[in-house]
Amino acid sequence: RPDGLVFIVEREGEGAMPADSSQVEIMYTGRFYDGVEFDRTDSPVTFAVADLTPGFSIGLTMMRPGGRYRLAIPSSLAYGPQGIPGAIPGNAALDFTVDLIRIIK
């Protein structure tokens, strides 16, 4: 993609894709590009697609329920130069493995 987001299908899902206005139930693992894990869900979590970083939101709208996808998100679509103090350094590119469990109607 021209914006730098890399989208890899590890397991294709089925059905409709979520919209920006959707709420989704997902599980994920977040890593820095060096492979160090910075976040992980141990059970499903619910998010509004529009409330996530731009790269994560764009990726979710390209997914189908039941699928597992990998999102390589450049800093410009993640937390940018400011990062999250104490958690994610500025200008960090992020790598998420995401399972889209379901779209909440």
CSV table of C-alpha atoms in Angstrom, one decimal:
chain,number,residue,atom,x,y,z
A,1,ARG,CA,0.0,0.0,0.0
A,2,PRO,CA,1.2,3.5,-0.7
A,3,ASP,CA,0.8,4.5,3.0
A,4,GLY,CA,3.3,1.8,4.0
A,5,LEU,CA,0.9,-0.6,5.8
A,6,VAL,CA,1.8,-4.2,5.0
A,7,PHE,CA,-1.1,-6.6,5.2
A,8,ILE,CA,-0.4,-10.4,5.3
A,9,VAL,CA,-3.2,-13.0,5.3
A,10,GLU,CA,-2.2,-15.9,7.5
A,11,ARG,CA,-5.7,-17.4,7.5
A,12,GLU,CA,-8.5,-16.0,5.5
A,13,GLY,CA,-11.8,-15.4,7.3
A,14,GLU,CA,-15.3,-15.4,5.9
A,15,GLY,CA,-18.1,-12.9,5.6
A,16,ALA,CA,-18.3,-9.2,5.6
A,17,MET,CA,-15.5,-6.9,6.5
A,18,PRO,CA,-15.9,-4.4,9.4
A,19,ALA,CA,-16.5,-0.7,8.7
A,20,ASP,CA,-14.9,2.2,10.5
A,21,SER,CA,-18.1,2.5,12.5
A,22,SER,CA,-18.0,-1.2,13.6
A,23,GLN,CA,-17.1,-2.7,16.9
A,24,VAL,CA,-15.0,-5.9,16.7
A,25,GLU,CA,-13.9,-8.7,19.0
A,26,ILE,CA,-10.3,-9.5,18.4
A,27,MET,CA,-7.2,-11.1,19.9
A,28,TYR,CA,-3.8,-9.8,19.1
A,29,THR,CA,-0.1,-9.9,19.8
A,30,GLY,CA,1.9,-6.7,19.2
A,31,ARG,CA,5.7,-6.7,18.6
A,32,PHE,CA,8.3,-4.3,17.7
A,33,TYR,CA,10.2,-5.0,14.5
A,34,ASP,CA,13.0,-6.7,16.4
A,35,GLY,CA,10.5,-9.3,17.6
A,36,VAL,CA,10.2,-8.0,21.2
A,37,GLU,CA,6.6,-8.4,22.3
A,38,PHE,CA,5.0,-5.3,23.9
A,39,ASP,CA,1.4,-6.3,24.2
A,40,ARG,CA,-0.8,-9.3,23.9
A,41,THR,CA,-4.4,-10.3,24.7
A,42,ASP,CA,-5.1,-13.5,26.7
A,43,SER,CA,-8.8,-13.4,26.0
A,44,PRO,CA,-10.9,-11.6,23.4
A,45,VAL,CA,-11.2,-7.9,23.7
A,46,THR,CA,-13.7,-5.5,22.1
A,47,PHE,CA,-12.7,-2.2,20.3
A,48,ALA,CA,-14.4,0.3,18.1
A,49,VAL,CA,-12.5,0.2,14.8
A,50,ALA,CA,-12.3,4.0,14.7
A,51,ASP,CA,-10.7,4.2,18.2
A,52,LEU,CA,-7.5,2.4,17.2
A,53,THR,CA,-4.4,3.8,15.5
A,54,PRO,CA,-4.9,4.5,11.8
A,55,GLY,CA,-2.8,1.5,10.7
A,56,PHE,CA,-4.7,-0.9,12.9
A,57,SER,CA,-8.1,0.5,11.8
A,58,ILE,CA,-7.2,0.3,8.1
A,59,GLY,CA,-6.0,-3.3,8.6
A,60,LEU,CA,-9.2,-4.3,10.5
A,61,THR,CA,-11.4,-3.0,7.6
A,62,MET,CA,-9.6,-5.4,5.3
A,63,MET,CA,-10.2,-8.5,7.5
A,64,ARG,CA,-13.0,-11.1,7.6
A,65,PRO,CA,-14.2,-12.8,10.8
A,66,GLY,CA,-12.4,-16.0,11.6
A,67,GLY,CA,-9.2,-14.9,9.9
A,68,ARG,CA,-5.7,-14.3,11.2
A,69,TYR,CA,-3.8,-11.5,9.7
A,70,ARG,CA,-0.5,-9.8,10.2
A,71,LEU,CA,-0.2,-6.0,10.1
A,72,ALA,CA,3.1,-4.3,9.7
A,73,ILE,CA,2.3,-0.7,10.6
A,74,PRO,CA,4.8,2.1,9.9
A,75,SER,CA,5.2,4.7,12.6
A,76,SER,CA,3.3,7.3,10.6
A,77,LEU,CA,0.2,5.0,11.0
A,78,ALA,CA,0.9,4.0,14.6
A,79,TYR,CA,2.0,6.4,17.4
A,80,GLY,CA,4.3,8.6,15.3
A,81,PRO,CA,7.3,10.6,16.7
A,82,GLN,CA,5.7,10.9,20.2
A,83,GLY,CA,5.2,7.2,20.8
A,84,ILE,CA,3.7,6.3,24.2
A,85,PRO,CA,6.1,7.3,27.0
A,86,GLY,CA,7.3,4.3,28.9
A,87,ALA,CA,5.7,1.8,26.5
A,88,ILE,CA,6.4,2.5,22.8
A,89,PRO,CA,9.3,4.6,21.6
A,90,GLY,CA,8.8,7.5,19.1
A,91,ASN,CA,8.9,6.5,15.5
A,92,ALA,CA,8.5,2.8,16.2
A,93,ALA,CA,7.1,0.6,13.5
A,94,LEU,CA,4.8,-2.1,14.9
A,95,ASP,CA,4.0,-5.7,13.9
A,96,PHE,CA,0.6,-7.1,15.0
A,97,THR,CA,-0.8,-10.6,14.5
A,98,VAL,CA,-4.6,-10.2,14.8
A,99,ASP,CA,-7.4,-12.7,15.0
A,100,LEU,CA,-10.7,-11.1,14.0
A,101,ILE,CA,-13.2,-13.2,16.0
A,102,ARG,CA,-16.4,-11.3,15.1
A,103,ILE,CA,-18.0,-8.1,14.2
A,104,ILE,CA,-20.4,-7.0,16.9
A,105,LYS,CA,-23.7,-5.9,15.3
